[in-house]
GROMACS .gro file of C-alpha atoms in nm:
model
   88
    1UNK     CA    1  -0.850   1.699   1.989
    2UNK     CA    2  -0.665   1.966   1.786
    3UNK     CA    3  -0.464   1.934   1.471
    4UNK     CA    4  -0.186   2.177   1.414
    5UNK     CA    5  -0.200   2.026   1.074
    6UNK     CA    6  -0.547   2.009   0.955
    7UNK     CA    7  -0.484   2.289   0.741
    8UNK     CA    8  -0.187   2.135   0.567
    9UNK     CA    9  -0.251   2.010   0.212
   10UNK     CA   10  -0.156   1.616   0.170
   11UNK     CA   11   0.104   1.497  -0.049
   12UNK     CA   12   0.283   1.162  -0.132
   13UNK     CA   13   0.560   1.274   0.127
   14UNK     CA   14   0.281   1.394   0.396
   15UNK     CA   15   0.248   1.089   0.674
   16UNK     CA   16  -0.020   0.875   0.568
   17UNK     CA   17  -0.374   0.933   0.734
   18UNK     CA   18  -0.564   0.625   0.676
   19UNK     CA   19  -0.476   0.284   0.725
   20UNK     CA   20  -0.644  -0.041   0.668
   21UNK     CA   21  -0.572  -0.396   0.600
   22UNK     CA   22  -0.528  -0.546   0.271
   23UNK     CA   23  -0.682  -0.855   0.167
   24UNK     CA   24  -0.480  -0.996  -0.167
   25UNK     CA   25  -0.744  -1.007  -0.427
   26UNK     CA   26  -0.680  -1.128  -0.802
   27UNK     CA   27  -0.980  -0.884  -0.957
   28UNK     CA   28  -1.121  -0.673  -0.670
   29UNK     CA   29  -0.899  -0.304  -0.627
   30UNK     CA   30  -0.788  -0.173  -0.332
   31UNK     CA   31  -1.041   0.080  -0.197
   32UNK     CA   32  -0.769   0.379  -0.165
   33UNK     CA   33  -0.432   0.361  -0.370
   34UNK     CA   34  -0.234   0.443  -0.078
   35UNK     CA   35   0.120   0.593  -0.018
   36UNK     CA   36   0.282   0.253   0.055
   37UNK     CA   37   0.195  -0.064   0.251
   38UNK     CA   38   0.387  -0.241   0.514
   39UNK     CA   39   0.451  -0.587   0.568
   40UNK     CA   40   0.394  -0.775   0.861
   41UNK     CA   41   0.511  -1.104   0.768
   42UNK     CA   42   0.743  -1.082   0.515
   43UNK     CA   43   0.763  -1.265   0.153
   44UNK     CA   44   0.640  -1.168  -0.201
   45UNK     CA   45   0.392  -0.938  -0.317
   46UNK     CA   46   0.229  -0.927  -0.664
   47UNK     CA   47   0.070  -0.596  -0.770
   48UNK     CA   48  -0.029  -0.334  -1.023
   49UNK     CA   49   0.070  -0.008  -0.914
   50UNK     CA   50  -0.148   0.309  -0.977
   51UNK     CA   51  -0.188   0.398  -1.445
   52UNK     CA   52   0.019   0.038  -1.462
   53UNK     CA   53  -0.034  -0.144  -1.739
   54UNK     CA   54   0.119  -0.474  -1.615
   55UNK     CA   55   0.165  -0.634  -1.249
   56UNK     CA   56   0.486  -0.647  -1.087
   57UNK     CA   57   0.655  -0.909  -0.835
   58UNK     CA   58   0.821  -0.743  -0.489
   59UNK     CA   59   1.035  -1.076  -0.378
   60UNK     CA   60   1.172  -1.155  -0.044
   61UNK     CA   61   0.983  -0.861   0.108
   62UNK     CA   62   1.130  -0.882   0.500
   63UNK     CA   63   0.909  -0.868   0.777
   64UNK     CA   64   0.797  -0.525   0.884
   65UNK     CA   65   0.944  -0.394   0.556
   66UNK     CA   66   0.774  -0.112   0.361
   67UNK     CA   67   0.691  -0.103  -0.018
   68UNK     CA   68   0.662   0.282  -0.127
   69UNK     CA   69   0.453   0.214  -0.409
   70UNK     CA   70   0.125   0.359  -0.521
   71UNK     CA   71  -0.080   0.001  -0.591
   72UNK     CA   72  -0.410  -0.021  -0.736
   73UNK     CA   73  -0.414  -0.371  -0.678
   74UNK     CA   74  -0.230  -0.651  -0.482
   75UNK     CA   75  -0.268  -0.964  -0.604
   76UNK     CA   76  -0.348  -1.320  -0.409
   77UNK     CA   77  -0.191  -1.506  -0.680
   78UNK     CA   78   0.196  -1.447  -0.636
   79UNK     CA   79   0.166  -1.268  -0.309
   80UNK     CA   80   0.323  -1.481   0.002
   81UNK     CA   81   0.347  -1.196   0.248
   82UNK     CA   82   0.045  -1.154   0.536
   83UNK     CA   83  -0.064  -0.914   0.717
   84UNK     CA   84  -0.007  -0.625   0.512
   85UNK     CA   85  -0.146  -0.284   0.578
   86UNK     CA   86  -0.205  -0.002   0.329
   87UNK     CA   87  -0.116   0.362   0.444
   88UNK     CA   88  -0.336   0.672   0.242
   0.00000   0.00000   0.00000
């Protein structure tokens, strides 16, 4: 399959071309800090974003709603949301 844009550089504003799911972990990172992550079922998400020094709390996240943040971590204590996916 070609790629008209395999010779593009990325960038945070390039479309994302790795996703996976995230489990909420309190110690264990994410394995990419991605661009953003979406959110399947919507609520709150605890997480330290990327050279953070402290976490922060998204509330009332909606479903299918997007957080364009740059997390190192998202946190199972404080995070109600499910099935959240991380786009790199």
């Amino acid at each position: 399959m070609s790629d008209e844009f395999a010779t593009l550089a990325q960038s945070p504003l390039t479309p994302s071309e790795h996703a996976f799911a995230v489990t909420p972990d309190d110690v264990v990172a994410l394995p990419t800090i991605p661009k953003y992550l979406y959110v399947g079922t919507g609520g709150s998400i605890a997480l330290r974003t990327k050279d953070a020094s402290a976490d922060v709390s998204f509330l009332n996240v909606p479903d299918g709603g997007y957080l364009y943040v740059r997390a190192e971590f998202v946190r199972a204590s404080g995070t109600t949301a499910t099935d959240i996916v991380a786009c790199a």
